[in-house]
Amino acid sequence: MDGEAMSEAREHQENPEAGEWAEHGPAAREIDQPAPVEGALERAIAVQVRRYRQAIGLTVGDMATRAGISKAMLSKIENAQTSCSLTTLARLAAALDVPVTALFRGADAKREAVFTPAGSGARIVQRGTRVGHDYTLLGALRGPHKRMEAHLVTLTEQSEVFPLFQHPGTELIFMLEGEMVYGHSDASYRMEPGDALQLDGEGVHGPQELVKLPIRFLSVVAYGDIEP
């Protein structure tokens, strides 16, 4: 019996129900912190195995049976708590009907993040800035296949200047404070705190009426594969 098989047998004897928590309820969406000794490869495999398994609707038990390993071992793999042998990786790939290489996706990819402390975002000067229209850049992610920008927009004074916008991609507007009428193409939307509006950026859009000041809303523009 090899080391991996012994580990499976010992785990099953000590806790025969191990892995059951991953099959039902909110726990199925939780991911345990990986053991400190494991690395990026184990974490990547864990993410991909869980993702592919859930995509085809298999429980931990069903997947373990199909791959010929114990539920306890599969639970460890999906939580990056063990290193897989090549034989186990081949079994997992076959059970999921994907190439073995698919289980390594993300292992060597750097994931970008932008943190902007409160009050430190760059102030963007646009038409209307001088009359109480303030745009604060909260962050932007750019890459070969993605680009996203987030702004906190604050409107503090009544004005006849209402900037209009038009751009590639999709925009999400989420109201935080105040009340306004926001126009997009030929439509108008009365927005209050908690309201959200998703729109095609190619349609001309912008505030039409400032109903209750001050107004604050979050604007997130996702360009995707489109170069702005």
Short mmCIF file of N, CA and C in Angstrom, two decimals, residues 110-116 122 124 136-151 221-228:
data_model
loop_
_atom_site.label_atom_id
_atom_site.label_comp_id
_atom_site.label_asym_id
_atom_site.label_seq_id
_atom_site.Cartn_x
_atom_site.Cartn_y
_atom_site.Cartn_z
N LYS A 110 -0.53 35.51 -11.73
CA LYS A 110 -0.57 36.54 -10.70
C LYS A 110 -1.93 37.23 -10.76
N ARG A 111 -2.56 37.40 -9.61
CA ARG A 111 -3.87 38.01 -9.53
C ARG A 111 -3.73 39.43 -9.00
N GLU A 112 -4.15 40.38 -9.80
CA GLU A 112 -3.98 41.78 -9.44
C GLU A 112 -5.12 42.25 -8.55
N ALA A 113 -4.80 43.11 -7.62
CA ALA A 113 -5.80 43.73 -6.76
C ALA A 113 -5.40 45.18 -6.50
N VAL A 114 -6.40 46.04 -6.32
CA VAL A 114 -6.14 47.45 -6.05
C VAL A 114 -6.86 47.83 -4.77
N PHE A 115 -6.12 48.34 -3.79
CA PHE A 115 -6.70 48.80 -2.53
C PHE A 115 -6.58 50.31 -2.44
N THR A 116 -7.69 50.98 -2.23
CA THR A 116 -7.70 52.44 -2.13
C THR A 116 -8.27 52.84 -0.78
N ALA A 122 -7.76 59.21 -6.43
CA ALA A 122 -7.44 60.37 -7.26
C ALA A 122 -8.71 61.09 -7.68
N ILE A 124 -10.84 63.14 -10.16
CA ILE A 124 -10.89 63.29 -11.60
C ILE A 124 -11.62 64.58 -11.96
N THR A 136 -14.18 60.55 -7.86
CA THR A 136 -12.99 60.01 -7.21
C THR A 136 -12.71 58.60 -7.74
N LEU A 137 -11.54 58.42 -8.32
CA LEU A 137 -11.16 57.11 -8.84
C LEU A 137 -10.82 56.18 -7.68
N LEU A 138 -11.54 55.08 -7.57
CA LEU A 138 -11.30 54.12 -6.49
C LEU A 138 -10.32 53.03 -6.90
N GLY A 139 -10.11 52.87 -8.19
CA GLY A 139 -9.16 51.87 -8.64
C GLY A 139 -9.48 51.39 -10.03
N ALA A 140 -8.49 50.78 -10.66
CA ALA A 140 -8.67 50.26 -12.01
C ALA A 140 -7.81 49.01 -12.19
N LEU A 141 -8.37 48.01 -12.84
CA LEU A 141 -7.64 46.80 -13.18
C LEU A 141 -7.51 46.76 -14.70
N ARG A 142 -6.29 46.56 -15.18
CA ARG A 142 -6.06 46.52 -16.62
C ARG A 142 -5.22 45.30 -16.96
N GLY A 143 -5.45 44.74 -18.10
CA GLY A 143 -4.70 43.59 -18.55
C GLY A 143 -5.02 43.32 -19.99
N PRO A 144 -4.43 42.25 -20.56
CA PRO A 144 -4.65 41.96 -21.98
C PRO A 144 -6.10 41.63 -22.30
N HIS A 145 -6.86 41.12 -21.33
CA HIS A 145 -8.23 40.73 -21.61
C HIS A 145 -9.23 41.34 -20.64
N LYS A 146 -8.82 42.34 -19.88
CA LYS A 146 -9.77 42.93 -18.94
C LYS A 146 -9.38 44.37 -18.64
N ARG A 147 -10.39 45.13 -18.31
CA ARG A 147 -10.15 46.47 -17.82
C ARG A 147 -11.39 46.90 -17.06
N MET A 148 -11.20 47.36 -15.84
CA MET A 148 -12.31 47.78 -15.01
C MET A 148 -11.91 49.03 -14.25
N GLU A 149 -12.83 49.97 -14.15
CA GLU A 149 -12.60 51.20 -13.40
C GLU A 149 -13.77 51.45 -12.47
N ALA A 150 -13.48 51.92 -11.27
CA ALA A 150 -14.53 52.22 -10.29
C ALA A 150 -14.37 53.66 -9.81
N HIS A 151 -15.48 54.38 -9.77
CA HIS A 151 -15.47 55.77 -9.30
C HIS A 151 -16.54 55.97 -8.24
N VAL A 221 -17.22 50.54 -14.24
CA VAL A 221 -17.23 50.30 -15.68
C VAL A 221 -16.34 49.10 -15.98
N ALA A 222 -16.91 48.10 -16.63
CA ALA A 222 -16.15 46.91 -17.03
C ALA A 222 -16.07 46.89 -18.55
N TYR A 223 -14.83 46.95 -19.07
CA TYR A 223 -14.62 46.99 -20.50
C TYR A 223 -14.44 45.61 -21.11
N GLY A 224 -14.07 44.62 -20.33
CA GLY A 224 -13.87 43.28 -20.86
C GLY A 224 -12.78 43.26 -21.90
N ASP A 225 -13.05 42.65 -23.05
CA ASP A 225 -12.07 42.53 -24.11
C ASP A 225 -12.04 43.76 -25.01
N ILE A 226 -12.92 44.72 -24.74
CA ILE A 226 -12.99 45.92 -25.58
C ILE A 226 -11.94 46.93 -25.13
N GLU A 227 -11.16 47.38 -26.02
CA GLU A 227 -10.15 48.39 -25.69
C GLU A 227 -10.79 49.77 -25.68
N PRO A 228 -10.87 50.44 -24.50
CA PRO A 228 -11.55 51.72 -24.42
C PRO A 228 -10.76 52.82 -25.14
#
